[in-house]
Amino acid sequence: MSPSYAKPTTPAEMAAHSSQLSDEAYRALEDIVGAGHVLTGDDISDDYTHDEALTAAPQVPLAVVRPADTGQVAAVVAWAWENRVPLTARGSGTGLSGACIPRPDGILVSFDRMAEIRISEKAHGPAGARRYEYPKTYMLRGLERLHLEFKPIS
């Protein structure tokens, strides 16, 4: 069961839900993903505000956070959960559904630093399957979930 979205009640939560990210929130996210990988304000390029959906309006998030590995992703998700800040995940922004368009009161987690994806051969056999083959792999092997390992770009 998914938790429902709760209105912010603490000062940190209220600051995170204002039109700009608080200094405290910025520092916390920067501690997780490293200097230069939390973008706010004018540093957020237009590309992060939309995908290729023709009918969805672009939105500027409070921040764009660019983790380098799954540990950083988990830490960003934990921080957002604790502070009740909505998250939007973004791959390359080429989708047509509007799914990666961020909320103006949330943060966008961009995976652009995580360009190399390795499929765990132990769990799924040889790597190299195309994206459209993943569901087929699930069905053939009766897998409940796909185990992915991400490696940061050097």
N, CA and C atoms as an extended XYZ file, in Angstrom:
462
Properties=species:S:1:pos:R:3:atomname:S:1:resname:S:1:resid:I:1 pbc="F F F"
N         0.841       -1.176        0.000 N   MET     1
C         0.000        0.000        0.000 CA  MET     1
C         0.883        1.235        0.000 C   MET     1
N         0.625        2.163       -0.892 N   SER     2
C         1.410        3.381       -0.986 CA  SER     2
C         0.948        4.389        0.045 C   SER     2
N         1.899        5.126        0.627 N   PRO     3
C         1.497        6.164        1.567 CA  PRO     3
C         0.875        7.328        0.808 C   PRO     3
N        -0.019        8.036        1.450 N   SER     4
C        -0.612        9.196        0.794 CA  SER     4
C         0.303       10.401        0.989 C   SER     4
N         0.168       11.358        0.124 N   TYR     5
C         0.961       12.579        0.208 CA  TYR     5
C         0.413       13.430        1.343 C   TYR     5
N         1.266       13.839        2.250 N   ALA     6
C         0.839       14.650        3.390 CA  ALA     6
C         1.322       16.076        3.218 C   ALA     6
N         0.537       17.018        3.684 N   LYS     7
C         0.951       18.412        3.635 CA  LYS     7
C         2.175       18.616        4.524 C   LYS     7
N         3.092       19.490        4.108 N   PRO     8
C         4.272       19.741        4.931 CA  PRO     8
C         3.887       20.401        6.254 C   PRO     8
N         4.568       19.986        7.327 N   THR     9
C         4.259       20.549        8.640 CA  THR     9
C         5.480       21.119        9.343 C   THR     9
N         6.659       20.591        9.067 N   THR    10
C         7.865       21.107        9.715 CA  THR    10
C         8.449       22.239        8.874 C   THR    10
N         9.301       23.084        9.465 N   PRO    11
C         9.923       24.161        8.687 CA  PRO    11
C        10.700       23.637        7.471 C   PRO    11
N        11.400       22.511        7.623 N   ALA    12
C        12.155       21.953        6.489 CA  ALA    12
C        11.203       21.519        5.379 C   ALA    12
N        10.081       20.910        5.761 N   GLU    13
C         9.109       20.488        4.765 CA  GLU    13
C         8.488       21.688        4.062 C   GLU    13
N         8.151       22.725        4.837 N   MET    14
C         7.544       23.905        4.228 CA  MET    14
C         8.519       24.613        3.288 C   MET    14
N         9.776       24.688        3.673 N   ALA    15
C        10.778       25.310        2.804 CA  ALA    15
C        10.936       24.509        1.522 C   ALA    15
N        10.906       23.195        1.644 N   ALA    16
C        11.058       22.340        0.463 CA  ALA    16
C         9.871       22.478       -0.480 C   ALA    16
N         8.721       22.898        0.030 N   HIS    17
C         7.529       23.039       -0.796 CA  HIS    17
C         7.289       24.478       -1.233 C   HIS    17
N         8.225       25.357       -0.988 N   SER    18
C         8.083       26.727       -1.460 CA  SER    18
C         8.575       26.783       -2.896 C   SER    18
N         8.677       27.979       -3.448 N   SER    19
C         9.068       28.102       -4.849 CA  SER    19
C        10.569       27.926       -5.062 C   SER    19
N        11.333       27.848       -3.996 N   GLN    20
C        12.757       27.564       -4.162 CA  GLN    20
C        13.231       26.653       -3.043 C   GLN    20
N        14.298       25.925       -3.346 N   LEU    21
C        14.853       24.976       -2.395 CA  LEU    21
C        15.585       25.729       -1.288 C   LEU    21
N        15.366       25.336       -0.047 N   SER    22
C        16.053       25.990        1.071 CA  SER    22
C        17.544       25.662        1.024 C   SER    22
N        18.344       26.502        1.650 N   ASP    23
C        19.788       26.261        1.713 CA  ASP    23
C        20.089       24.942        2.414 C   ASP    23
N        19.322       24.653        3.465 N   GLU    24
C        19.510       23.406        4.211 CA  GLU    24
C        19.234       22.192        3.319 C   GLU    24
N        18.150       22.249        2.551 N   ALA    25
C        17.808       21.149        1.656 CA  ALA    25
C        18.857       21.014        0.552 C   ALA    25
N        19.306       22.138        0.017 N   TYR    26
C        20.340       22.122       -1.029 CA  TYR    26
C        21.607       21.437       -0.515 C   TYR    26
N        22.046       21.827        0.672 N   ARG    27
C        23.263       21.230        1.252 CA  ARG    27
C        23.087       19.739        1.512 C   ARG    27
N        21.914       19.343        1.996 N   ALA    28
C        21.667       17.924        2.257 CA  ALA    28
C        21.742       17.110        0.969 C   ALA    28
N        21.146       17.619       -0.097 N   LEU    29
C        21.190       16.910       -1.379 CA  LEU    29
C        22.593       16.913       -1.970 C   LEU    29
N        23.297       18.029       -1.825 N   GLU    30
C        24.667       18.106       -2.325 CA  GLU    30
C        25.587       17.164       -1.547 C   GLU    30
N        25.338       16.981       -0.266 N   ASP    31
C        26.102       16.010        0.524 CA  ASP    31
C        25.903       14.590       -0.020 C   ASP    31
N        24.739       14.333       -0.578 N   ILE    32
C        24.443       13.003       -1.113 CA  ILE    32
C        25.083       12.795       -2.482 C   ILE    32
N        24.891       13.741       -3.410 N   VAL    33
C        25.304       13.515       -4.805 CA  VAL    33
C        26.580       14.246       -5.206 C   VAL    33
N        27.098       15.077       -4.332 N   GLY    34
C        28.345       15.768       -4.630 CA  GLY    34
C        28.145       17.162       -5.197 C   GLY    34
N        29.172       17.979       -5.041 N   ALA    35
C        29.132       19.363       -5.517 CA  ALA    35
C        28.933       19.396       -7.027 C   ALA    35
N        28.099       20.318       -7.461 N   GLY    36
C        27.853       20.494       -8.882 CA  GLY    36
C        26.771       19.598       -9.457 C   GLY    36
N        26.170       18.748       -8.620 N   HIS    37
C        25.170       17.820       -9.137 CA  HIS    37
C        23.781       18.065       -8.561 C   HIS    37
N        23.596       19.235       -7.952 N   VAL    38
C        22.270       19.703       -7.555 CA  VAL    38
C        22.079       21.034       -8.273 C   VAL    38
N        21.116       21.080       -9.168 N   LEU    39
C        20.867       22.279       -9.960 CA  LEU    39
C        19.597       22.955       -9.469 C   LEU    39
N        19.644       24.274       -9.358 N   THR    40
C        18.471       25.046       -8.944 CA  THR    40
C        18.380       26.312       -9.784 C   THR    40
N        17.207       26.932       -9.761 N   GLY    41
C        17.018       28.225      -10.414 CA  GLY    41
C        17.431       28.243      -11.873 C   GLY    41
N        18.223       29.257      -12.241 N   ASP    42
C        18.652       29.435      -13.628 CA  ASP    42
C        19.601       28.342      -14.109 C   ASP    42
N        20.148       27.543      -13.189 N   ASP    43
C        21.034       26.439      -13.589 CA  ASP    43
C        20.262       25.241      -14.139 C   ASP    43
N        18.948       25.248      -13.986 N   ILE    44
C        18.128       24.154      -14.521 CA  ILE    44
C        17.832       24.461      -15.982 C   ILE    44
N        18.394       23.648      -16.862 N   SER    45
C        18.165       23.887      -18.293 CA  SER    45
C        16.736       23.522      -18.670 C   SER    45
N        16.271       24.117      -19.743 N   ASP    46
C        14.926       23.880      -20.240 CA  ASP    46
C        14.689       22.396      -20.521 C   ASP    46
N        15.724       21.685      -20.890 N   ASP    47
C        15.584       20.263      -21.220 CA  ASP    47
C        15.050       19.449      -20.039 C   ASP    47
N        15.342       19.866      -18.812 N   TYR    48
C        14.880       19.142      -17.629 CA  TYR    48
C        13.408       19.422      -17.300 C   TYR    48
N        12.753       20.313      -18.014 N   THR    49
C        11.378       20.704      -17.685 CA  THR    49
C        10.317       19.944      -18.464 C   THR    49
N        10.735       19.067      -19.370 N   HIS    50
C         9.761       18.384      -20.229 CA  HIS    50
C        10.359       17.116      -20.825 C   HIS    50
N         9.511       16.332      -21.462 N   ASP    51
C         9.979       15.249      -22.321 CA  ASP    51
C         9.461       15.574      -23.723 C   ASP    51
N         9.242       14.583      -24.557 N   GLU    52
C         8.807       14.847      -25.931 CA  GLU    52
C         7.290       14.817      -26.101 C   GLU    52
N         6.542       14.780      -25.013 N   ALA    53
C         5.078       14.809      -25.085 CA  ALA    53
C         4.638       16.143      -25.675 C   ALA    53
N         3.740       16.091      -26.634 N   LEU    54
C         3.303       17.303      -27.311 CA  LEU    54
C         2.192       18.036      -26.572 C   LEU    54
N         1.515       17.358      -25.673 N   THR    55
C         0.351       17.959      -25.022 CA  THR    55
C         0.585       18.329      -23.563 C   THR    55
N         1.786       18.118      -23.050 N   ALA    56
C         2.065       18.401      -21.634 CA  ALA    56
C         2.881       19.686      -21.500 C   ALA    56
N         2.521       20.499      -20.537 N   ALA    57
C         3.225       21.764      -20.305 CA  ALA    57
C         4.506       21.530      -19.507 C   ALA    57
N         5.598       22.168      -19.880 N   PRO    58
C         6.842       22.059      -19.111 CA  PRO    58
C         6.668       22.623      -17.698 C   PRO    58
N         7.423       22.062      -16.745 N   GLN    59
C         7.414       22.528      -15.359 CA  GLN    59
C         8.846       22.603      -14.861 C   GLN    59
N         9.169       23.646      -14.156 N   VAL    60
C        10.501       23.781      -13.555 CA  VAL    60
C        10.440       23.245      -12.122 C   VAL    60
N        11.269       22.256      -11.783 N   PRO    61
C        11.259       21.714      -10.418 CA  PRO    61
C        12.021       22.628       -9.452 C   PRO    61
N        11.905       22.328       -8.161 N   LEU    62
C        12.714       23.042       -7.168 CA  LEU    62
C        14.193       22.797       -7.419 C   LEU    62
N        14.528       21.570       -7.824 N   ALA    63
C        15.927       21.212       -8.059 CA  ALA    63
C        15.994       20.015       -8.987 C   ALA    63
N        17.127       19.898       -9.664 N   VAL    64
C        17.473       18.698      -10.410 CA  VAL    64
C        18.638       18.067       -9.669 C   VAL    64
N        18.501       16.803       -9.322 N   VAL    65
C        19.532       16.078       -8.585 CA  VAL    65
C        20.056       14.986       -9.503 C   VAL    65
N        21.395       14.912       -9.627 N   ARG    66
C        22.024       13.986      -10.573 CA  ARG    66
C        22.898       12.968       -9.842 C   ARG    66
N        22.307       11.864       -9.349 N   PRO    67
C        23.088       10.844       -8.639 CA  PRO    67
C        23.987       10.071       -9.599 C   PRO    67
N        25.057        9.494       -9.044 N   ALA    68
C        26.019        8.735       -9.850 CA  ALA    68
C        25.863        7.234       -9.712 C   ALA    68
N        25.176        6.781       -8.661 N   ASP    69
C        25.040        5.337       -8.458 CA  ASP    69
C        23.771        5.038       -7.668 C   ASP    69
N        23.465        3.765       -7.535 N   THR    70
C        22.223        3.374       -6.871 CA  THR    70
C        22.197        3.748       -5.388 C   THR    70
N        23.359        3.790       -4.747 N   GLY    71
C        23.414        4.223       -3.350 CA  GLY    71
C        22.977        5.667       -3.200 C   GLY    71
N        23.418        6.516       -4.118 N   GLN    72
C        23.002        7.915       -4.084 CA  GLN    72
C        21.517        8.058       -4.399 C   GLN    72
N        21.020        7.260       -5.341 N   VAL    73
C        19.583        7.298       -5.651 CA  VAL    73
C        18.790        6.941       -4.402 C   VAL    73
N        19.181        5.880       -3.725 N   ALA    74
C        18.474        5.457       -2.515 CA  ALA    74
C        18.509        6.547       -1.449 C   ALA    74
N        19.643        7.216       -1.306 N   ALA    75
C        19.764        8.283       -0.307 CA  ALA    75
C        18.889        9.485       -0.668 C   ALA    75
N        18.816        9.827       -1.948 N   VAL    76
C        17.949       10.939       -2.385 CA  VAL    76
C        16.485       10.585       -2.131 C   VAL    76
N        16.101        9.356       -2.461 N   VAL    77
C        14.725        8.924       -2.231 CA  VAL    77
C        14.402        8.960       -0.738 C   VAL    77
N        15.318        8.498        0.099 N   ALA    78
C        15.106        8.525        1.551 CA  ALA    78
C        14.966        9.960        2.053 C   ALA    78
N        15.829       10.856        1.553 N   TRP    79
C        15.743       12.260        1.961 CA  TRP    79
C        14.392       12.843        1.556 C   TRP    79
N        13.974       12.584        0.327 N   ALA    80
C        12.696       13.120       -0.158 CA  ALA    80
C        11.528       12.569        0.655 C   ALA    80
N        11.596       11.288        0.981 N   TRP    81
C        10.535       10.673        1.784 CA  TRP    81
C        10.459       11.335        3.165 C   TRP    81
N        11.603       11.478        3.804 N   GLU    82
C        11.634       12.072        5.141 CA  GLU    82
C        11.143       13.521        5.136 C   GLU    82
N        11.396       14.229        4.043 N   ASN    83
C        11.016       15.637        3.955 CA  ASN    83
C         9.741       15.866        3.162 C   ASN    83
N         9.100       14.785        2.765 N   ARG    84
C         7.842       14.846        2.023 CA  ARG    84
C         7.948       15.720        0.770 C   ARG    84
N         9.020       15.519        0.040 N   VAL    85
C         9.234       16.250       -1.201 CA  VAL    85
C         8.953       15.298       -2.362 C   VAL    85
N         8.044       15.659       -3.259 N   PRO    86
C         7.742       14.781       -4.403 CA  PRO    86
C         8.963       14.598       -5.304 C   PRO    86
N         9.104       13.399       -5.851 N   LEU    87
C        10.196       13.063       -6.770 CA  LEU    87
C         9.643       12.750       -8.143 C   LEU    87
N        10.387       13.118       -9.152 N   THR    88
C        10.113       12.691      -10.516 CA  THR    88
C        11.402       12.093      -11.048 C   THR    88
N        11.323       10.901      -11.617 N   ALA    89
C        12.502       10.254      -12.194 CA  ALA    89
C        12.578       10.609      -13.675 C   ALA    89
N        13.821       10.811      -14.153 N   ARG    90
C        14.019       11.160      -15.559 CA  ARG    90
C        15.194       10.384      -16.117 C   ARG    90
N        14.945        9.650      -17.190 N   GLY    91
C        16.016        8.963      -17.907 CA  GLY    91
C        16.643        9.926      -18.886 C   GLY    91
N        16.318        9.763      -20.151 N   SER    92
C        16.886       10.660      -21.160 CA  SER    92
C        15.882       11.698      -21.638 C   SER    92
N        14.651       11.629      -21.164 N   GLY    93
C        13.654       12.631      -21.531 CA  GLY    93
C        13.082       12.452      -22.920 C   GLY    93
N        13.187       11.252      -23.466 N   THR    94
C        12.695       11.023      -24.819 CA  THR    94
C        11.305       10.414      -24.857 C   THR    94
N        10.700       10.208      -23.699 N   GLY    95
C         9.364        9.613      -23.657 CA  GLY    95
C         8.315       10.534      -24.241 C   GLY    95
N         7.186        9.961      -24.555 N   LEU    96
C         6.092       10.713      -25.173 CA  LEU    96
C         4.882       10.855      -24.257 C   LEU    96
N         5.008       10.421      -23.009 N   SER    97
C         3.851       10.397      -22.115 CA  SER    97
C         3.792       11.566      -21.136 C   SER    97
N         4.852       12.304      -20.990 N   GLY    98
C         4.890       13.369      -19.985 CA  GLY    98
C         5.262       12.872      -18.609 C   GLY    98
N         5.659       11.606      -18.488 N   ALA    99
C         5.937       11.001      -17.182 CA  ALA    99
C         7.144       11.615      -16.479 C   ALA    99
N         8.077       12.198      -17.211 N   CYS   100
C         9.259       12.766      -16.543 CA  CYS   100
C         9.145       14.279      -16.354 C   CYS   100
N         7.966       14.831      -16.582 N   ILE   101
C         7.782       16.260      -16.333 CA  ILE   101
C         7.671       16.449      -14.827 C   ILE   101
N         8.569       17.244      -14.235 N   PRO   102
C         8.595       17.370      -12.775 CA  PRO   102
C         7.456       18.213      -12.225 C   PRO   102
N         7.239       18.046      -10.940 N   ARG   103
C         6.306       18.922      -10.237 CA  ARG   103
C         7.060       20.174       -9.817 C   ARG   103
N         6.419       21.324       -9.830 N   PRO   104
C         7.111       22.548       -9.420 CA  PRO   104
C         7.464       22.575       -7.937 C   PRO   104
N         6.833       21.722       -7.136 N   ASP   105
C         7.132       21.660       -5.700 CA  ASP   105
C         7.988       20.450       -5.359 C   ASP   105
N         8.610       19.843       -6.365 N   GLY   106
C         9.397       18.635       -6.127 CA  GLY   106
C        10.773       18.707       -6.747 C   GLY   106
N        11.479       17.589       -6.670 N   ILE   107
C        12.799       17.513       -7.283 CA  ILE   107
C        12.768       16.466       -8.393 C   ILE   107
N        13.578       16.731       -9.392 N   LEU   108
C        13.736       15.830      -10.519 CA  LEU   108
C        15.021       15.046      -10.308 C   LEU   108
N        14.937       13.728      -10.318 N   VAL   109
C        16.124       12.889      -10.208 CA  VAL   109
C        16.491       12.480      -11.624 C   VAL   109
N        17.605       13.020      -12.111 N   SER   110
C        18.055       12.739      -13.466 CA  SER   110
C        19.131       11.665      -13.422 C   SER   110
N        18.982       10.665      -14.273 N   PHE   111
C        19.918        9.545      -14.300 CA  PHE   111
C        20.990        9.718      -15.374 C   PHE   111
N        21.227       10.951      -15.812 N   ASP   112
C        22.180       11.161      -16.906 CA  ASP   112
C        23.628       10.868      -16.530 C   ASP   112
N        23.956       10.806      -15.250 N   ARG   113
C        25.308       10.408      -14.842 CA  ARG   113
C        25.458        8.893      -14.769 C   ARG   113
N        24.363        8.184      -14.893 N   MET   114
C        24.365        6.727      -14.750 CA  MET   114
C        24.145        6.096      -16.121 C   MET   114
N        25.089        6.276      -17.021 N   ALA   115
C        24.902        5.880      -18.414 CA  ALA   115
C        25.159        4.402      -18.674 C   ALA   115
N        25.933        3.746      -17.865 N   GLU   116
C        26.217        2.339      -18.113 CA  GLU   116
C        25.346        1.478      -17.222 C   GLU   116
N        24.513        0.672      -17.837 N   ILE   117
C        23.636       -0.231      -17.101 CA  ILE   117
C        24.085       -1.651      -17.406 C   ILE   117
N        24.347       -2.413      -16.363 N   ARG   118
C        24.712       -3.815      -16.534 CA  ARG   118
C        23.618       -4.679      -15.941 C   ARG   118
N        23.168       -5.641      -16.696 N   ILE   119
C        22.171       -6.585      -16.200 CA  ILE   119
C        22.924       -7.686      -15.462 C   ILE   119
N        22.469       -8.016      -14.284 N   SER   120
C        23.115       -9.053      -13.494 CA  SER   120
C        22.989      -10.395      -14.213 C   SER   120
N        24.118      -10.893      -14.734 N   GLU   121
C        24.100      -12.162      -15.467 CA  GLU   121
C        23.758      -13.330      -14.552 C   GLU   121
N        24.139      -13.232      -13.298 N   LYS   122
C        23.835      -14.304      -12.356 CA  LYS   122
C        22.318      -14.494      -12.228 C   LYS   122
N        21.595      -13.373      -12.194 N   ALA   123
C        20.151      -13.455      -12.021 CA  ALA   123
C        19.395      -13.617      -13.336 C   ALA   123
N        19.963      -13.124      -14.455 N   HIS   124
C        19.188      -13.033      -15.692 CA  HIS   124
C        19.867      -13.598      -16.929 C   HIS   124
N        21.014      -14.238      -16.806 N   GLY   125
C        21.694      -14.750      -17.984 CA  GLY   125
C        22.496      -13.658      -18.668 C   GLY   125
N        22.984      -13.928      -19.864 N   PRO   126
C        23.855      -12.972      -20.555 CA  PRO   126
C        23.203      -11.617      -20.772 C   PRO   126
N        24.001      -10.575      -20.650 N   ALA   127
C        23.518       -9.210      -20.883 CA  ALA   127
C        23.401       -8.966      -22.379 C   ALA   127
N        22.844       -7.835      -22.742 N   GLY   128
C        22.738       -7.458      -24.128 CA  GLY   128
C        21.314       -7.472      -24.641 C   GLY   128
N        20.351       -7.782      -23.782 N   ALA   129
C        18.959       -7.790      -24.221 CA  ALA   129
C        18.512       -6.363      -24.520 C   ALA   129
N        17.696       -6.214      -25.516 N   ARG   130
C        17.128       -4.911      -25.851 CA  ARG   130
C        16.006       -4.595      -24.868 C   ARG   130
N        15.677       -3.306      -24.769 N   ARG   131
C        14.648       -2.871      -23.831 CA  ARG   131
C        13.343       -3.636      -24.044 C   ARG   131
N        12.930       -3.824      -25.294 N   TYR   132
C        11.672       -4.509      -25.560 CA  TYR   132
C        11.725       -5.993      -25.204 C   TYR   132
N        12.919       -6.534      -24.960 N   GLU   133
C        13.041       -7.939      -24.594 CA  GLU   133
C        12.922       -8.167      -23.087 C   GLU   133
N        13.012       -7.116      -22.264 N   TYR   134
C        12.940       -7.304      -20.824 CA  TYR   134
C        11.650       -7.996      -20.394 C   TYR   134
N        10.458       -7.540      -20.845 N   PRO   135
C         9.244       -8.239      -20.411 CA  PRO   135
C         9.252       -9.703      -20.842 C   PRO   135
N         9.784       -9.995      -22.022 N   LYS   136
C         9.873      -11.372      -22.488 CA  LYS   136
C        10.747      -12.175      -21.525 C   LYS   136
N        11.867      -11.592      -21.103 N   THR   137
C        12.758      -12.252      -20.157 CA  THR   137
C        12.019      -12.518      -18.849 C   THR   137
N        11.239      -11.549      -18.391 N   TYR   138
C        10.464      -11.745      -17.171 CA  TYR   138
C         9.557      -12.963      -17.311 C   TYR   138
N         8.798      -12.998      -18.404 N   MET   139
C         7.814      -14.064      -18.583 CA  MET   139
C         8.485      -15.430      -18.725 C   MET   139
N         9.558      -15.492      -19.490 N   LEU   140
C        10.214      -16.772      -19.727 CA  LEU   140
C        10.827      -17.353      -18.463 C   LEU   140
N        11.323      -16.493      -17.600 N   ARG   141
C        12.012      -16.973      -16.409 CA  ARG   141
C        11.183      -16.842      -15.141 C   ARG   141
N         9.987      -16.286      -15.251 N   GLY   142
C         9.130      -16.135      -14.089 CA  GLY   142
C         9.712      -15.185      -13.060 C   GLY   142
N        10.397      -14.140      -13.511 N   LEU   143
C        11.055      -13.222      -12.585 CA  LEU   143
C        10.064      -12.226      -12.012 C   LEU   143
N        10.266      -11.887      -10.777 N   GLU   144
C         9.421      -10.897      -10.145 CA  GLU   144
C         9.924       -9.486      -10.397 C   GLU   144
N        11.212       -9.329      -10.555 N   ARG   145
C        11.753       -8.002      -10.829 CA  ARG   145
C        13.106       -8.162      -11.508 C   ARG   145
N        13.506       -7.149      -12.210 N   LEU   146
C        14.764       -7.139      -12.917 CA  LEU   146
C        15.835       -6.533      -12.016 C   LEU   146
N        16.953       -7.204      -11.862 N   HIS   147
C        18.051       -6.701      -11.037 CA  HIS   147
C        19.010       -5.942      -11.945 C   HIS   147
N        19.149       -4.657      -11.728 N   LEU   148
C        20.047       -3.832      -12.528 CA  LEU   148
C        21.154       -3.291      -11.654 C   LEU   148
N        22.328       -3.181      -12.232 N   GLU   149
C        23.462       -2.573      -11.559 CA  GLU   149
C        23.859       -1.347      -12.372 C   GLU   149
N        24.017       -0.199      -11.722 N   PHE   150
C        24.381        1.016      -12.410 CA  PHE   150
C        25.800        1.401      -12.078 C   PHE   150
N        26.529        1.873      -13.069 N   LYS   151
C        27.905        2.290      -12.882 CA  LYS   151
C        28.016        3.742      -13.307 C   LYS   151
N        28.611        4.611      -12.484 N   PRO   152
C        28.729        6.030      -12.853 CA  PRO   152
C        29.658        6.219      -14.046 C   PRO   152
N        29.424        7.302      -14.770 N   ILE   153
C        30.295        7.674      -15.866 CA  ILE   153
C        31.609        8.178      -15.279 C   ILE   153
N        32.711        7.759      -15.831 N   SER   154
C        34.029        8.182      -15.330 CA  SER   154
C        34.324        9.604      -15.718 C   SER   154
